[in-house]
Amino acid sequence: MAHPKRRHSTTRRDKRRSHDFATPKAITVDPTTGEIHLRHRAHVFEGNLYYKGKMVVEGYAAQA
């Protein structure tokens, strides 16, 4: 088994462990469409692109 030559500091240990307790992604419900989506991201609903409850691009799915 490998053994460390030098002792790791508590700061290095804590930095490594900090990612074990990551927060889950924030999701929200669009007030206009009722669609569940990630916050601060545009989403497609029935072929239209919505952002902050407003239609941004009509017929978005046909363009892509």
Short mmCIF file of C-alpha atoms in Angstrom, two decimals:
data_model
loop_
_atom_site.label_atom_id
_atom_site.label_comp_id
_atom_site.label_asym_id
_atom_site.label_seq_id
_atom_site.Cartn_x
_atom_site.Cartn_y
_atom_site.Cartn_z
CA MET A 1 0.00 0.00 0.00
CA ALA A 2 1.11 3.53 -0.70
CA HIS A 3 1.98 5.76 2.23
CA PRO A 4 2.37 9.52 2.01
CA LYS A 5 5.89 10.83 2.56
CA ARG A 6 4.56 14.04 4.09
CA ARG A 7 1.44 14.73 6.09
CA HIS A 8 -1.41 16.47 4.24
CA SER A 9 -2.73 19.55 5.95
CA THR A 10 -6.30 19.78 7.17
CA THR A 11 -6.92 22.50 4.58
CA ARG A 12 -6.01 20.16 1.71
CA ARG A 13 -8.19 17.44 3.19
CA ASP A 14 -11.15 19.81 3.56
CA LYS A 15 -10.76 21.16 0.01
CA ARG A 16 -10.91 17.60 -1.33
CA ARG A 17 -14.03 16.82 0.70
CA SER A 18 -15.84 20.04 -0.18
CA HIS A 19 -17.31 18.53 -3.37
CA ASP A 20 -18.93 15.67 -1.47
CA PHE A 21 -21.64 18.03 -0.24
CA ALA A 22 -22.53 19.84 -3.46
CA THR A 23 -25.96 21.45 -3.56
CA PRO A 24 -28.60 20.11 -5.95
CA LYS A 25 -29.49 22.14 -9.03
CA ALA A 26 -32.21 24.71 -8.52
CA ILE A 27 -35.33 23.94 -10.54
CA THR A 28 -38.43 26.06 -10.84
CA VAL A 29 -41.86 26.01 -12.46
CA ASP A 30 -42.55 28.48 -15.26
CA PRO A 31 -45.61 30.57 -14.30
CA THR A 32 -46.84 30.82 -17.90
CA THR A 33 -46.43 27.27 -19.16
CA GLY A 34 -46.17 25.22 -15.95
CA GLU A 35 -43.02 23.60 -17.33
CA ILE A 36 -40.28 22.54 -14.89
CA HIS A 37 -36.85 23.87 -15.89
CA LEU A 38 -33.47 24.94 -14.52
CA ARG A 39 -33.37 28.47 -13.16
CA HIS A 40 -31.81 31.19 -15.34
CA ARG A 41 -32.08 28.97 -18.43
CA ALA A 42 -34.41 29.22 -21.42
CA HIS A 43 -36.59 26.19 -22.14
CA VAL A 44 -38.65 24.89 -25.07
CA PHE A 45 -42.38 24.32 -24.61
CA GLU A 46 -44.64 23.29 -27.51
CA GLY A 47 -42.07 24.42 -30.08
CA ASN A 48 -41.54 27.89 -28.58
CA LEU A 49 -38.58 29.15 -26.56
CA TYR A 50 -39.47 30.69 -23.18
CA TYR A 51 -37.36 32.69 -20.71
CA LYS A 52 -38.61 34.28 -17.47
CA GLY A 53 -42.21 33.39 -18.35
CA LYS A 54 -42.14 35.18 -21.70
CA MET A 55 -41.98 33.73 -25.20
CA VAL A 56 -38.61 34.67 -26.68
CA VAL A 57 -38.65 32.79 -30.02
CA GLU A 58 -41.77 31.45 -31.70
CA GLY A 59 -41.30 28.24 -33.69
CA TYR A 60 -37.90 27.54 -32.10
CA ALA A 61 -38.04 23.75 -32.57
CA ALA A 62 -38.57 24.18 -36.34
CA GLN A 63 -35.39 26.32 -36.60
CA ALA A 64 -33.08 23.94 -34.74
#
